[in-house]
N, CA, C and O atoms as a CHARMM CRD file, in Angstrom:
* protein
*
  380
    1    1 MET  N      6.50800  35.45700 -19.77800 PROA 1      0.00000
    2    1 MET  CA     6.46200  34.47600 -18.49900 PROA 1      0.00000
    3    1 MET  C      7.39300  34.65800 -17.29000 PROA 1      0.00000
    4    1 MET  O      8.57400  34.92400 -17.51200 PROA 1      0.00000
    5    2 THR  N      7.10200  34.57600 -16.45700 PROA 2      0.00000
    6    2 THR  CA     8.06300  34.76900 -15.22100 PROA 2      0.00000
    7    2 THR  C      7.90800  33.54800 -14.46300 PROA 2      0.00000
    8    2 THR  O      6.78900  33.08800 -14.23700 PROA 2      0.00000
    9    3 ILE  N      9.15900  32.90200 -13.98500 PROA 3      0.00000
   10    3 ILE  CA     9.47700  31.25900 -13.28600 PROA 3      0.00000
   11    3 ILE  C      9.80700  31.83000 -12.10500 PROA 3      0.00000
   12    3 ILE  O     10.72600  32.63800 -11.97500 PROA 3      0.00000
   13    4 VAL  N      9.12200  31.45900 -11.26400 PROA 4      0.00000
   14    4 VAL  CA     9.28500  31.67600  -9.62400 PROA 4      0.00000
   15    4 VAL  C      9.15500  30.65900  -9.03900 PROA 4      0.00000
   16    4 VAL  O      8.08800  30.30100  -8.53800 PROA 4      0.00000
   17    5 ASN  N     10.75300  29.69100  -8.98200 PROA 5      0.00000
   18    5 ASN  CA    10.81500  28.34800  -8.46200 PROA 5      0.00000
   19    5 ASN  C     10.94400  28.57700  -6.76200 PROA 5      0.00000
   20    5 ASN  O     10.57000  29.69000  -6.38900 PROA 5      0.00000
   21    6 LYS  N     11.30500  27.88500  -5.97200 PROA 6      0.00000
   22    6 LYS  CA    11.66400  27.76200  -4.79600 PROA 6      0.00000
   23    6 LYS  C     12.86900  28.71700  -4.22800 PROA 6      0.00000
   24    6 LYS  O     12.91500  29.46300  -3.25000 PROA 6      0.00000
   25    7 GLN  N     13.83200  28.38700  -5.24900 PROA 7      0.00000
   26    7 GLN  CA    15.10100  29.12700  -4.96500 PROA 7      0.00000
   27    7 GLN  C     15.24800  30.79500  -5.33600 PROA 7      0.00000
   28    7 GLN  O     16.12000  31.53300  -4.87800 PROA 7      0.00000
   29    8 VAL  N     14.16300  31.18800  -6.28400 PROA 8      0.00000
   30    8 VAL  CA    13.70400  32.46100  -6.31500 PROA 8      0.00000
   31    8 VAL  C     13.12800  32.97300  -5.34800 PROA 8      0.00000
   32    8 VAL  O     13.58400  33.88300  -4.65500 PROA 8      0.00000
   33    9 LEU  N     11.77500  32.28000  -5.17900 PROA 9      0.00000
   34    9 LEU  CA    11.27800  32.86100  -3.70100 PROA 9      0.00000
   35    9 LEU  C     11.83700  32.73600  -2.56500 PROA 9      0.00000
   36    9 LEU  O     11.36800  33.44000  -1.67100 PROA 9      0.00000
   37   10 SER  N     12.95300  31.85600  -2.23200 PROA 10     0.00000
   38   10 SER  CA    13.72600  32.10900  -1.21600 PROA 10     0.00000
   39   10 SER  C     14.60200  33.38300  -1.24300 PROA 10     0.00000
   40   10 SER  O     14.59900  34.15400  -0.28300 PROA 10     0.00000
   41   11 GLU  N     15.28700  33.58100  -2.24800 PROA 11     0.00000
   42   11 GLU  CA    15.74900  34.81100  -2.34400 PROA 11     0.00000
   43   11 GLU  C     15.14200  36.20900  -2.08900 PROA 11     0.00000
   44   11 GLU  O     15.62900  37.13600  -1.44200 PROA 11     0.00000
   45   12 LYS  N     14.06900  36.15000  -2.69000 PROA 12     0.00000
   46   12 LYS  CA    12.87100  37.81200  -2.51100 PROA 12     0.00000
   47   12 LYS  C     12.81800  37.52400  -1.09300 PROA 12     0.00000
   48   12 LYS  O     13.06600  38.54800  -0.45600 PROA 12     0.00000
   49   13 ILE  N     12.47300  36.01700   0.01400 PROA 13     0.00000
   50   13 ILE  CA    12.27400  36.33700   1.11700 PROA 13     0.00000
   51   13 ILE  C     13.17500  36.91300   1.70900 PROA 13     0.00000
   52   13 ILE  O     12.95800  38.01600   2.21000 PROA 13     0.00000
   53   14 SER  N     14.44000  36.29100   1.79700 PROA 14     0.00000
   54   14 SER  CA    15.90900  36.60400   2.62100 PROA 14     0.00000
   55   14 SER  C     16.17700  37.96800   2.19500 PROA 14     0.00000
   56   14 SER  O     16.74400  38.71800   2.99000 PROA 14     0.00000
   57   15 THR  N     15.82300  38.40700   0.98100 PROA 15     0.00000
   58   15 THR  CA    15.74500  40.11300   1.16200 PROA 15     0.00000
   59   15 THR  C     15.09300  40.78300   1.83900 PROA 15     0.00000
   60   15 THR  O     15.54600  41.54400   2.69300 PROA 15     0.00000
   61   16 GLN  N     13.81900  40.60500   1.55800 PROA 16     0.00000
   62   16 GLN  CA    12.75500  41.42200   2.18300 PROA 16     0.00000
   63   16 GLN  C     12.56000  41.31400   3.88900 PROA 16     0.00000
   64   16 GLN  O     11.96700  42.15500   4.56500 PROA 16     0.00000
   65   17 PHE  N     13.07200  40.33000   4.30100 PROA 17     0.00000
   66   17 PHE  CA    13.31000  40.00000   5.50000 PROA 17     0.00000
   67   17 PHE  C     14.93700  39.74800   6.31000 PROA 17     0.00000
   68   17 PHE  O     15.43000  39.15600   7.27000 PROA 17     0.00000
   69   18 ASP  N     15.21100  40.40100   5.48400 PROA 18     0.00000
   70   18 ASP  CA    17.06500  40.41200   6.03300 PROA 18     0.00000
   71   18 ASP  C     17.23500  39.16500   7.05900 PROA 18     0.00000
   72   18 ASP  O     17.58200  39.26900   8.23500 PROA 18     0.00000
   73   19 ILE  N     16.92700  37.99200   6.38600 PROA 19     0.00000
   74   19 ILE  CA    17.42700  36.52000   6.90700 PROA 19     0.00000
   75   19 ILE  C     18.40500  36.05000   5.95100 PROA 19     0.00000
   76   19 ILE  O     18.67900  36.77200   4.99200 PROA 19     0.00000
   77   20 SER  N     18.90300  35.05100   6.08000 PROA 20     0.00000
   78   20 SER  CA    19.65700  34.48600   5.14900 PROA 20     0.00000
   79   20 SER  C     19.13600  33.32700   4.37000 PROA 20     0.00000
   80   20 SER  O     18.50600  32.49800   5.02700 PROA 20     0.00000
   81   21 VAL  N     19.29900  33.08400   2.92900 PROA 21     0.00000
   82   21 VAL  CA    18.78900  32.41800   1.89500 PROA 21     0.00000
   83   21 VAL  C     18.09500  30.97300   2.31300 PROA 21     0.00000
   84   21 VAL  O     17.04100  30.38700   2.06700 PROA 21     0.00000
   85   22 SER  N     19.49200  30.69900   3.21300 PROA 22     0.00000
   86   22 SER  CA    19.14700  28.93500   3.81300 PROA 22     0.00000
   87   22 SER  C     17.90600  29.08800   4.62300 PROA 22     0.00000
   88   22 SER  O     17.04200  28.23000   4.43800 PROA 22     0.00000
   89   23 LYS  N     17.65000  30.09700   5.55000 PROA 23     0.00000
   90   23 LYS  CA    16.79900  29.73300   6.38400 PROA 23     0.00000
   91   23 LYS  C     15.33200  30.24300   5.94700 PROA 23     0.00000
   92   23 LYS  O     14.25300  29.87000   6.40900 PROA 23     0.00000
   93   24 ALA  N     15.58700  31.24100   4.88600 PROA 24     0.00000
   94   24 ALA  CA    14.21700  31.51200   4.00300 PROA 24     0.00000
   95   24 ALA  C     13.88500  30.14900   3.19000 PROA 24     0.00000
   96   24 ALA  O     12.74400  29.69500   3.10700 PROA 24     0.00000
   97   25 GLN  N     15.07700  29.53000   2.57600 PROA 25     0.00000
   98   25 GLN  CA    14.70800  28.20400   1.94200 PROA 25     0.00000
   99   25 GLN  C     14.23500  26.71000   2.56300 PROA 25     0.00000
  100   25 GLN  O     13.90800  25.66800   1.99400 PROA 25     0.00000
  101   26 SER  N     14.34600  27.06600   3.96100 PROA 26     0.00000
  102   26 SER  CA    13.69900  26.24900   4.88900 PROA 26     0.00000
  103   26 SER  C     12.16600  26.42600   5.33700 PROA 26     0.00000
  104   26 SER  O     11.40800  25.48200   5.56300 PROA 26     0.00000
  105   27 VAL  N     11.84400  27.74300   5.42600 PROA 27     0.00000
  106   27 VAL  CA    10.65900  28.02700   5.58100 PROA 27     0.00000
  107   27 VAL  C      9.62100  28.01500   4.28700 PROA 27     0.00000
  108   27 VAL  O      8.41600  27.77200   4.36400 PROA 27     0.00000
  109   28 VAL  N     10.33400  28.31900   3.12800 PROA 28     0.00000
  110   28 VAL  CA     9.68300  28.05700   1.93300 PROA 28     0.00000
  111   28 VAL  C      9.54800  26.32500   1.67400 PROA 28     0.00000
  112   28 VAL  O      8.73100  25.90000   0.85800 PROA 28     0.00000
  113   29 GLU  N     10.20600  25.64100   2.25500 PROA 29     0.00000
  114   29 GLU  CA    10.19900  24.22100   1.93900 PROA 29     0.00000
  115   29 GLU  C      9.04200  23.45000   3.09200 PROA 29     0.00000
  116   29 GLU  O      8.34200  22.45700   2.89500 PROA 29     0.00000
  117   30 ALA  N      9.14500  24.27700   4.27500 PROA 30     0.00000
  118   30 ALA  CA     8.41800  23.76200   5.38200 PROA 30     0.00000
  119   30 ALA  C      6.81100  24.23600   4.75200 PROA 30     0.00000
  120   30 ALA  O      5.97100  23.33800   4.69700 PROA 30     0.00000
  121   31 LEU  N      6.55200  25.15200   4.44800 PROA 31     0.00000
  122   31 LEU  CA     5.44900  25.56700   3.80400 PROA 31     0.00000
  123   31 LEU  C      4.42600  24.67300   2.82300 PROA 31     0.00000
  124   31 LEU  O      3.24100  24.34700   2.89200 PROA 31     0.00000
  125   32 PHE  N      5.41600  24.47200   1.96200 PROA 32     0.00000
  126   32 PHE  CA     4.78900  23.85900   0.63800 PROA 32     0.00000
  127   32 PHE  C      4.86200  22.41600   1.18000 PROA 32     0.00000
  128   32 PHE  O      3.74100  21.95700   0.96000 PROA 32     0.00000
  129   33 GLU  N      5.64500  21.42900   1.80100 PROA 33     0.00000
  130   33 GLU  CA     5.57500  20.29200   2.41800 PROA 33     0.00000
  131   33 GLU  C      4.30000  19.78900   3.17900 PROA 33     0.00000
  132   33 GLU  O      3.84700  18.64500   3.12500 PROA 33     0.00000
  133   34 GLU  N      3.66200  21.13500   4.09800 PROA 34     0.00000
  134   34 GLU  CA     2.82900  21.23600   4.60300 PROA 34     0.00000
  135   34 GLU  C      1.56300  21.15400   4.20700 PROA 34     0.00000
  136   34 GLU  O      0.55800  20.66600   4.72600 PROA 34     0.00000
  137   35 ILE  N      1.78400  21.75100   3.12800 PROA 35     0.00000
  138   35 ILE  CA     0.40400  22.13700   2.11200 PROA 35     0.00000
  139   35 ILE  C     -0.03800  20.60600   1.50400 PROA 35     0.00000
  140   35 ILE  O     -1.15900  20.11900   1.36600 PROA 35     0.00000
  141   36 MET  N      1.29800  20.05800   1.20000 PROA 36     0.00000
  142   36 MET  CA     1.15700  18.72400   0.31200 PROA 36     0.00000
  143   36 MET  C      0.62400  17.79500   1.37400 PROA 36     0.00000
  144   36 MET  O     -0.44200  17.24800   1.09400 PROA 36     0.00000
  145   37 ARG  N      1.09700  17.55300   2.38800 PROA 37     0.00000
  146   37 ARG  CA     0.86200  16.40300   3.82100 PROA 37     0.00000
  147   37 ARG  C     -0.64200  16.64500   3.79900 PROA 37     0.00000
  148   37 ARG  O     -1.43400  15.74100   3.53100 PROA 37     0.00000
  149   38 GLN  N     -1.08900  18.15700   4.15000 PROA 38     0.00000
  150   38 GLN  CA    -2.70200  18.24200   4.36700 PROA 38     0.00000
  151   38 GLN  C     -3.26200  17.75900   3.24300 PROA 38     0.00000
  152   38 GLN  O     -4.03900  16.80600   3.30700 PROA 38     0.00000
  153   39 VAL  N     -3.00000  18.24400   2.28100 PROA 39     0.00000
  154   39 VAL  CA    -3.63200  18.06100   1.01200 PROA 39     0.00000
  155   39 VAL  C     -3.87400  16.46400   0.56300 PROA 39     0.00000
  156   39 VAL  O     -4.96100  16.05600   0.15200 PROA 39     0.00000
  157   40 SER  N     -2.85800  15.75200   0.68700 PROA 40     0.00000
  158   40 SER  CA    -2.84000  14.09300   0.37600 PROA 40     0.00000
  159   40 SER  C     -3.26300  13.47400   1.53000 PROA 40     0.00000
  160   40 SER  O     -3.51600  12.29100   1.30300 PROA 40     0.00000
  161   41 GLU  N     -3.43300  13.77900   2.62600 PROA 41     0.00000
  162   41 GLU  CA    -4.48700  13.48000   3.66400 PROA 41     0.00000
  163   41 GLU  C     -5.86500  13.83500   3.35000 PROA 41     0.00000
  164   41 GLU  O     -6.60400  13.51700   4.28200 PROA 41     0.00000
  165   42 GLY  N     -6.35700  14.27100   2.57000 PROA 42     0.00000
  166   42 GLY  CA    -7.81000  14.60000   1.88300 PROA 42     0.00000
  167   42 GLY  C     -8.46200  15.70200   2.49400 PROA 42     0.00000
  168   42 GLY  O     -9.66300  15.96000   2.41700 PROA 42     0.00000
  169   43 LYS  N     -7.21100  16.61000   3.37000 PROA 43     0.00000
  170   43 LYS  CA    -7.80700  18.00300   4.13000 PROA 43     0.00000
  171   43 LYS  C     -7.92200  18.91300   2.78100 PROA 43     0.00000
  172   43 LYS  O     -7.49200  18.74000   1.64000 PROA 43     0.00000
  173   44 LYS  N     -8.81000  20.13200   3.49100 PROA 44     0.00000
  174   44 LYS  CA    -8.73900  21.15900   2.75800 PROA 44     0.00000
  175   44 LYS  C     -7.64200  22.33700   2.98200 PROA 44     0.00000
  176   44 LYS  O     -7.77700  22.42500   4.20200 PROA 44     0.00000
  177   45 VAL  N     -6.85900  23.10000   2.73200 PROA 45     0.00000
  178   45 VAL  CA    -5.94000  23.81600   3.14800 PROA 45     0.00000
  179   45 VAL  C     -6.27800  25.53300   2.42500 PROA 45     0.00000
  180   45 VAL  O     -6.13500  26.00500   1.29700 PROA 45     0.00000
  181   46 ARG  N     -6.71500  26.01100   3.57000 PROA 46     0.00000
  182   46 ARG  CA    -7.09200  27.41500   3.07900 PROA 46     0.00000
  183   46 ARG  C     -6.21400  28.83600   3.70600 PROA 46     0.00000
  184   46 ARG  O     -6.13700  29.11700   4.90200 PROA 46     0.00000
  185   47 ILE  N     -5.76900  29.40100   2.89100 PROA 47     0.00000
  186   47 ILE  CA    -4.63700  30.41400   3.10000 PROA 47     0.00000
  187   47 ILE  C     -5.66800  31.97900   2.90400 PROA 47     0.00000
  188   47 ILE  O     -5.82700  32.63100   1.87200 PROA 47     0.00000
  189   48 VAL  N     -6.11800  32.18200   3.98700 PROA 48     0.00000
  190   48 VAL  CA    -6.96300  33.22400   4.13900 PROA 48     0.00000
  191   48 VAL  C     -6.82500  34.48200   3.15800 PROA 48     0.00000
  192   48 VAL  O     -5.73200  35.00100   3.38700 PROA 48     0.00000
  193   49 GLY  N     -7.42500  35.08200   2.28300 PROA 49     0.00000
  194   49 GLY  CA    -6.81400  36.41100   1.50800 PROA 49     0.00000
  195   49 GLY  C     -5.78200  35.64700   0.12300 PROA 49     0.00000
  196   49 GLY  O     -5.43200  36.40000  -0.78600 PROA 49     0.00000
  197   50 PHE  N     -5.47000  34.52800   0.09000 PROA 50     0.00000
  198   50 PHE  CA    -4.60000  33.95700  -0.93200 PROA 50     0.00000
  199   50 PHE  C     -5.14300  33.12200  -1.75600 PROA 50     0.00000
  200   50 PHE  O     -5.11000  33.33600  -2.96700 PROA 50     0.00000
  201   51 GLY  N     -5.92600  31.67600  -1.05200 PROA 51     0.00000
  202   51 GLY  CA    -6.38400  30.52000  -1.84700 PROA 51     0.00000
  203   51 GLY  C     -6.50000  29.47500  -1.08100 PROA 51     0.00000
  204   51 GLY  O     -5.82100  29.37900  -0.05900 PROA 51     0.00000
  205   52 SER  N     -7.43800  28.46800  -1.48000 PROA 52     0.00000
  206   52 SER  CA    -7.45900  27.23600  -0.86400 PROA 52     0.00000
  207   52 SER  C     -6.71500  25.67400  -1.77000 PROA 52     0.00000
  208   52 SER  O     -7.05100  25.51300  -2.94300 PROA 52     0.00000
  209   53 PHE  N     -6.08700  25.00800  -1.34200 PROA 53     0.00000
  210   53 PHE  CA    -5.58800  23.76600  -1.88700 PROA 53     0.00000
  211   53 PHE  C     -6.43300  22.59400  -1.32400 PROA 53     0.00000
  212   53 PHE  O     -6.48100  22.35900  -0.11600 PROA 53     0.00000
  213   54 GLN  N     -7.03100  21.94200  -2.16700 PROA 54     0.00000
  214   54 GLN  CA    -7.67500  20.38800  -1.88500 PROA 54     0.00000
  215   54 GLN  C     -7.15400  19.34100  -2.92900 PROA 54     0.00000
  216   54 GLN  O     -6.20000  19.51700  -3.68500 PROA 54     0.00000
  217   55 SER  N     -7.91200  18.25900  -2.84700 PROA 55     0.00000
  218   55 SER  CA    -7.67200  17.02900  -3.68500 PROA 55     0.00000
  219   55 SER  C     -8.96700  16.95200  -4.06500 PROA 55     0.00000
  220   55 SER  O     -9.98500  17.07600  -3.38300 PROA 55     0.00000
  221   56 LYS  N     -8.79900  16.68500  -5.48700 PROA 56     0.00000
  222   56 LYS  CA   -10.10600  16.03000  -5.82400 PROA 56     0.00000
  223   56 LYS  C    -10.09800  14.83600  -6.66800 PROA 56     0.00000
  224   56 LYS  O     -9.18000  14.48500  -7.41000 PROA 56     0.00000
  225   57 THR  N    -11.26900  14.22400  -6.46800 PROA 57     0.00000
  226   57 THR  CA   -10.83500  12.83100  -7.50500 PROA 57     0.00000
  227   57 THR  C    -11.85000  13.16100  -9.15000 PROA 57     0.00000
  228   57 THR  O    -12.85200  13.83900  -9.38000 PROA 57     0.00000
  229   58 ARG  N    -11.15500  12.48100  -9.81900 PROA 58     0.00000
  230   58 ARG  CA   -11.72900  12.41100 -11.66100 PROA 58     0.00000
  231   58 ARG  C    -12.15000  11.21100 -11.83900 PROA 58     0.00000
  232   58 ARG  O    -11.50400  10.17800 -12.01600 PROA 58     0.00000
  233   59 ALA  N    -13.63900  11.44400 -11.76800 PROA 59     0.00000
  234   59 ALA  CA   -14.02000   9.90400 -12.13200 PROA 59     0.00000
  235   59 ALA  C    -13.55300   9.10200 -13.41900 PROA 59     0.00000
  236   59 ALA  O    -13.29600   9.60900 -14.51100 PROA 59     0.00000
  237   60 GLU  N    -13.50200   7.99600 -13.14900 PROA 60     0.00000
  238   60 GLU  CA   -13.36300   7.04900 -14.52300 PROA 60     0.00000
  239   60 GLU  C    -13.88200   7.67000 -15.51100 PROA 60     0.00000
  240   60 GLU  O    -14.93200   8.28600 -15.32700 PROA 60     0.00000
  241   61 ARG  N    -13.14900   7.64600 -17.01800 PROA 61     0.00000
  242   61 ARG  CA   -14.01700   8.14800 -18.43000 PROA 61     0.00000
  243   61 ARG  C    -13.18700   7.32800 -19.00500 PROA 61     0.00000
  244   61 ARG  O    -12.15200   6.80600 -18.59200 PROA 61     0.00000
  245   62 THR  N    -13.88000   7.24800 -20.25000 PROA 62     0.00000
  246   62 THR  CA   -13.45900   7.19200 -21.40500 PROA 62     0.00000
  247   62 THR  C    -12.92300   8.09300 -22.43700 PROA 62     0.00000
  248   62 THR  O    -13.37800   9.15600 -22.85900 PROA 62     0.00000
  249   63 GLY  N    -11.78300   7.39800 -22.77500 PROA 63     0.00000
  250   63 GLY  CA   -11.06000   8.61000 -23.58200 PROA 63     0.00000
  251   63 GLY  C    -10.49800   8.17400 -24.93100 PROA 63     0.00000
  252   63 GLY  O    -11.22300   7.37300 -25.52200 PROA 63     0.00000
  253   64 ARG  N     -9.68200   8.42300 -25.38100 PROA 64     0.00000
  254   64 ARG  CA    -9.29100   7.77600 -26.86600 PROA 64     0.00000
  255   64 ARG  C     -7.74900   7.59400 -26.91400 PROA 64     0.00000
  256   64 ARG  O     -7.15200   8.61300 -26.56800 PROA 64     0.00000
  257   65 ASP  N     -6.93000   6.50900 -27.27100 PROA 65     0.00000
  258   65 ASP  CA    -5.78900   6.18300 -27.81800 PROA 65     0.00000
  259   65 ASP  C     -5.41600   7.53900 -28.52600 PROA 65     0.00000
  260   65 ASP  O     -6.33000   8.07500 -29.15200 PROA 65     0.00000
  261   66 PRO  N     -4.38200   8.06400 -28.50900 PROA 66     0.00000
  262   66 PRO  CA    -4.36200   9.09900 -29.40900 PROA 66     0.00000
  263   66 PRO  C     -3.39500   8.27300 -31.02300 PROA 66     0.00000
  264   66 PRO  O     -3.29700   8.75600 -32.15100 PROA 66     0.00000
  265   67 ASN  N     -2.86600   7.00800 -30.52300 PROA 67     0.00000
  266   67 ASN  CA    -2.38700   6.56000 -31.94500 PROA 67     0.00000
  267   67 ASN  C     -3.01800   5.74000 -32.56600 PROA 67     0.00000
  268   67 ASN  O     -2.45200   5.49700 -33.63100 PROA 67     0.00000
  269   68 THR  N     -4.19600   5.01800 -32.38600 PROA 68     0.00000
  270   68 THR  CA    -4.91200   4.43500 -32.94500 PROA 68     0.00000
  271   68 THR  C     -6.69200   4.95200 -32.91000 PROA 68     0.00000
  272   68 THR  O     -7.58900   4.50700 -33.62500 PROA 68     0.00000
  273   69 GLY  N     -6.80100   6.04900 -31.80300 PROA 69     0.00000
  274   69 GLY  CA    -8.08300   6.47600 -31.92400 PROA 69     0.00000
  275   69 GLY  C     -8.82000   5.62300 -31.44800 PROA 69     0.00000
  276   69 GLY  O     -9.98100   5.96900 -31.66700 PROA 69     0.00000
  277   70 ALA  N     -8.76500   4.40400 -30.74800 PROA 70     0.00000
  278   70 ALA  CA    -9.79700   3.40700 -30.23500 PROA 70     0.00000
  279   70 ALA  C     -9.86400   3.81000 -28.85800 PROA 70     0.00000
  280   70 ALA  O     -8.95700   4.30800 -28.19100 PROA 70     0.00000
  281   71 PRO  N    -11.39100   3.45600 -28.40200 PROA 71     0.00000
  282   71 PRO  CA   -11.71000   4.14200 -26.72400 PROA 71     0.00000
  283   71 PRO  C    -10.96400   3.22000 -25.68100 PROA 71     0.00000
  284   71 PRO  O    -10.72900   2.01200 -25.64900 PROA 71     0.00000
  285   72 ILE  N    -10.74500   4.05600 -25.01900 PROA 72     0.00000
  286   72 ILE  CA    -9.81600   3.44200 -23.49800 PROA 72     0.00000
  287   72 ILE  C    -10.64700   4.08300 -22.69200 PROA 72     0.00000
  288   72 ILE  O    -11.45000   4.98800 -22.91500 PROA 72     0.00000
  289   73 THR  N    -10.21100   3.20700 -21.22200 PROA 73     0.00000
  290   73 THR  CA   -10.87100   3.37500 -20.41000 PROA 73     0.00000
  291   73 THR  C     -9.69900   3.95600 -19.24200 PROA 73     0.00000
  292   73 THR  O     -8.86200   3.24200 -18.68900 PROA 73     0.00000
  293   74 LEU  N     -9.87300   5.35600 -19.04400 PROA 74     0.00000
  294   74 LEU  CA    -8.97500   5.93000 -18.03800 PROA 74     0.00000
  295   74 LEU  C     -9.80600   5.88300 -16.71300 PROA 74     0.00000
  296   74 LEU  O    -11.02500   5.99500 -16.58200 PROA 74     0.00000
  297   75 PRO  N     -8.46500   5.61400 -15.39700 PROA 75     0.00000
  298   75 PRO  CA    -8.93300   5.21300 -14.47300 PROA 75     0.00000
  299   75 PRO  C     -9.40100   6.49500 -13.70300 PROA 75     0.00000
  300   75 PRO  O     -9.04900   7.62500 -14.04100 PROA 75     0.00000
  301   76 GLU  N    -10.23000   6.22700 -12.63300 PROA 76     0.00000
  302   76 GLU  CA   -10.45700   7.56100 -11.60700 PROA 76     0.00000
  303   76 GLU  C     -9.32400   7.50300 -11.10100 PROA 76     0.00000
  304   76 GLU  O     -8.70200   6.49600 -10.76100 PROA 76     0.00000
  305   77 THR  N     -8.90800   9.00700 -11.01100 PROA 77     0.00000
  306   77 THR  CA    -7.87500   9.49100 -10.24700 PROA 77     0.00000
  307   77 THR  C     -7.71300  10.75200  -9.43500 PROA 77     0.00000
  308   77 THR  O     -8.45200  11.69100  -9.73200 PROA 77     0.00000
  309   78 LYS  N     -6.68000  10.93400  -8.25800 PROA 78     0.00000
  310   78 LYS  CA    -6.86000  12.19500  -8.03100 PROA 78     0.00000
  311   78 LYS  C     -5.97500  13.30200  -8.02500 PROA 78     0.00000
  312   78 LYS  O     -4.80700  13.19700  -7.65100 PROA 78     0.00000
  313   79 THR  N     -6.56900  14.53600  -8.49300 PROA 79     0.00000
  314   79 THR  CA    -5.47000  15.80900  -8.45600 PROA 79     0.00000
  315   79 THR  C     -5.87900  16.87900  -7.95100 PROA 79     0.00000
  316   79 THR  O     -7.00800  17.21100  -7.59000 PROA 79     0.00000
  317   80 ALA  N     -4.46100  17.66000  -7.93200 PROA 80     0.00000
  318   80 ALA  CA    -4.61100  18.78300  -6.71400 PROA 80     0.00000
  319   80 ALA  C     -5.40400  19.80200  -7.50600 PROA 80     0.00000
  320   80 ALA  O     -5.37600  19.91400  -8.73200 PROA 80     0.00000
  321   81 HSD  N     -6.18800  20.60600  -6.57300 PROA 81     0.00000
  322   81 HSD  CA    -6.75400  21.66500  -6.98600 PROA 81     0.00000
  323   81 HSD  C     -6.62300  22.89800  -6.34200 PROA 81     0.00000
  324   81 HSD  O     -6.70900  22.89900  -5.11400 PROA 81     0.00000
  325   82 PHE  N     -6.39500  24.13700  -7.04400 PROA 82     0.00000
  326   82 PHE  CA    -6.30200  25.48200  -6.23400 PROA 82     0.00000
  327   82 PHE  C     -7.17400  26.50500  -6.60300 PROA 82     0.00000
  328   82 PHE  O     -7.16700  26.93600  -7.75600 PROA 82     0.00000
  329   83 GLN  N     -8.06600  27.02200  -5.58500 PROA 83     0.00000
  330   83 GLN  CA    -9.12300  28.22900  -5.70500 PROA 83     0.00000
  331   83 GLN  C     -7.99400  29.40400  -5.19300 PROA 83     0.00000
  332   83 GLN  O     -7.11100  29.33900  -4.33800 PROA 83     0.00000
  333   84 ALA  N     -8.39100  30.43400  -6.04100 PROA 84     0.00000
  334   84 ALA  CA    -8.10700  31.56200  -5.52700 PROA 84     0.00000
  335   84 ALA  C     -9.10600  32.18900  -4.67400 PROA 84     0.00000
  336   84 ALA  O    -10.33400  32.11000  -4.71600 PROA 84     0.00000
  337   85 GLY  N     -8.24600  32.89800  -3.80300 PROA 85     0.00000
  338   85 GLY  CA    -9.28200  33.60300  -2.69100 PROA 85     0.00000
  339   85 GLY  C     -9.39600  35.12300  -3.25300 PROA 85     0.00000
  340   85 GLY  O     -8.64500  35.64700  -4.07500 PROA 85     0.00000
  341   86 LYS  N    -10.58400  35.73600  -2.57200 PROA 86     0.00000
  342   86 LYS  CA   -10.83800  36.86800  -3.01600 PROA 86     0.00000
  343   86 LYS  C     -9.92600  38.16400  -3.04600 PROA 86     0.00000
  344   86 LYS  O    -10.12500  39.23300  -3.62300 PROA 86     0.00000
  345   87 HSD  N     -8.93700  37.78100  -2.30600 PROA 87     0.00000
  346   87 HSD  CA    -7.60900  39.48900  -2.41500 PROA 87     0.00000
  347   87 HSD  C     -6.98300  38.89000  -3.77900 PROA 87     0.00000
  348   87 HSD  O     -6.80800  39.67500  -4.71100 PROA 87     0.00000
  349   88 PHE  N     -6.72700  37.87800  -3.89200 PROA 88     0.00000
  350   88 PHE  CA    -5.86600  37.31700  -5.10200 PROA 88     0.00000
  351   88 PHE  C     -6.68400  37.52600  -6.29300 PROA 88     0.00000
  352   88 PHE  O     -6.08200  37.99200  -7.26100 PROA 88     0.00000
  353   89 ASN  N     -8.21500  37.22400  -6.45700 PROA 89     0.00000
  354   89 ASN  CA    -8.59600  37.73600  -7.74600 PROA 89     0.00000
  355   89 ASN  C     -8.76800  38.90800  -7.68300 PROA 89     0.00000
  356   89 ASN  O     -8.69100  39.45100  -8.78500 PROA 89     0.00000
  357   90 GLU  N     -9.04100  39.77600  -6.58900 PROA 90     0.00000
  358   90 GLU  CA    -8.89400  41.20800  -6.28700 PROA 90     0.00000
  359   90 GLU  C     -7.48600  42.07600  -7.21000 PROA 90     0.00000
  360   90 GLU  O     -7.59000  42.85000  -8.16200 PROA 90     0.00000
  361   91 LYS  N     -6.54500  41.71600  -6.68200 PROA 91     0.00000
  362   91 LYS  CA    -5.09600  41.71300  -7.10500 PROA 91     0.00000
  363   91 LYS  C     -5.21100  41.81100  -8.51200 PROA 91     0.00000
  364   91 LYS  O     -4.99100  42.76400  -9.26000 PROA 91     0.00000
  365   92 ILE  N     -5.75100  40.18900  -8.83500 PROA 92     0.00000
  366   92 ILE  CA    -5.41300  40.11200 -10.33100 PROA 92     0.00000
  367   92 ILE  C     -6.56900  41.19900 -11.63200 PROA 92     0.00000
  368   92 ILE  O     -6.38000  41.53300 -12.80200 PROA 92     0.00000
  369   93 LYS  N     -7.51400  41.39800 -10.82900 PROA 93     0.00000
  370   93 LYS  CA    -8.68400  42.35900 -11.45100 PROA 93     0.00000
  371   93 LYS  C     -7.98900  43.56900 -11.54000 PROA 93     0.00000
  372   93 LYS  O     -8.15500  44.14300 -12.61600 PROA 93     0.00000
  373   94 GLY  N     -7.20100  44.17700 -10.66900 PROA 94     0.00000
  374   94 GLY  CA    -6.54200  45.66400 -10.76800 PROA 94     0.00000
  375   94 GLY  C     -6.74200  46.37800  -9.68200 PROA 94     0.00000
  376   94 GLY  O     -6.10500  47.41200  -9.47500 PROA 94     0.00000
  377   95 ARG  N     -7.69600  45.88900  -8.81700 PROA 95     0.00000
  378   95 ARG  CA    -8.65900  46.41500  -7.81100 PROA 95     0.00000
  379   95 ARG  C     -7.70200  46.83100  -5.97500 PROA 95     0.00000
  380   95 ARG  O     -8.35000  47.27400  -5.02700 PROA 95     0.00000
């Protein structure tokens, strides 16, 4: 497994575009913050060729308490959802 955190991503961008790591970190942070802001406002963010981010609502449902096995009600909740784009999927498939 490869872990790519913001620092690693910033270092790769810094090297590839010959800019300072701090400038690359600013770009990475701004990109992530803008995606999170838009999605938290209920908007869908589509990055053509990569994929789209949006929030989805998971309806209230019945679950089980793991300790007792008793039924419990799990409240409605919002979650982040990513759907890979065409180019992303083709890359995964090796095309």
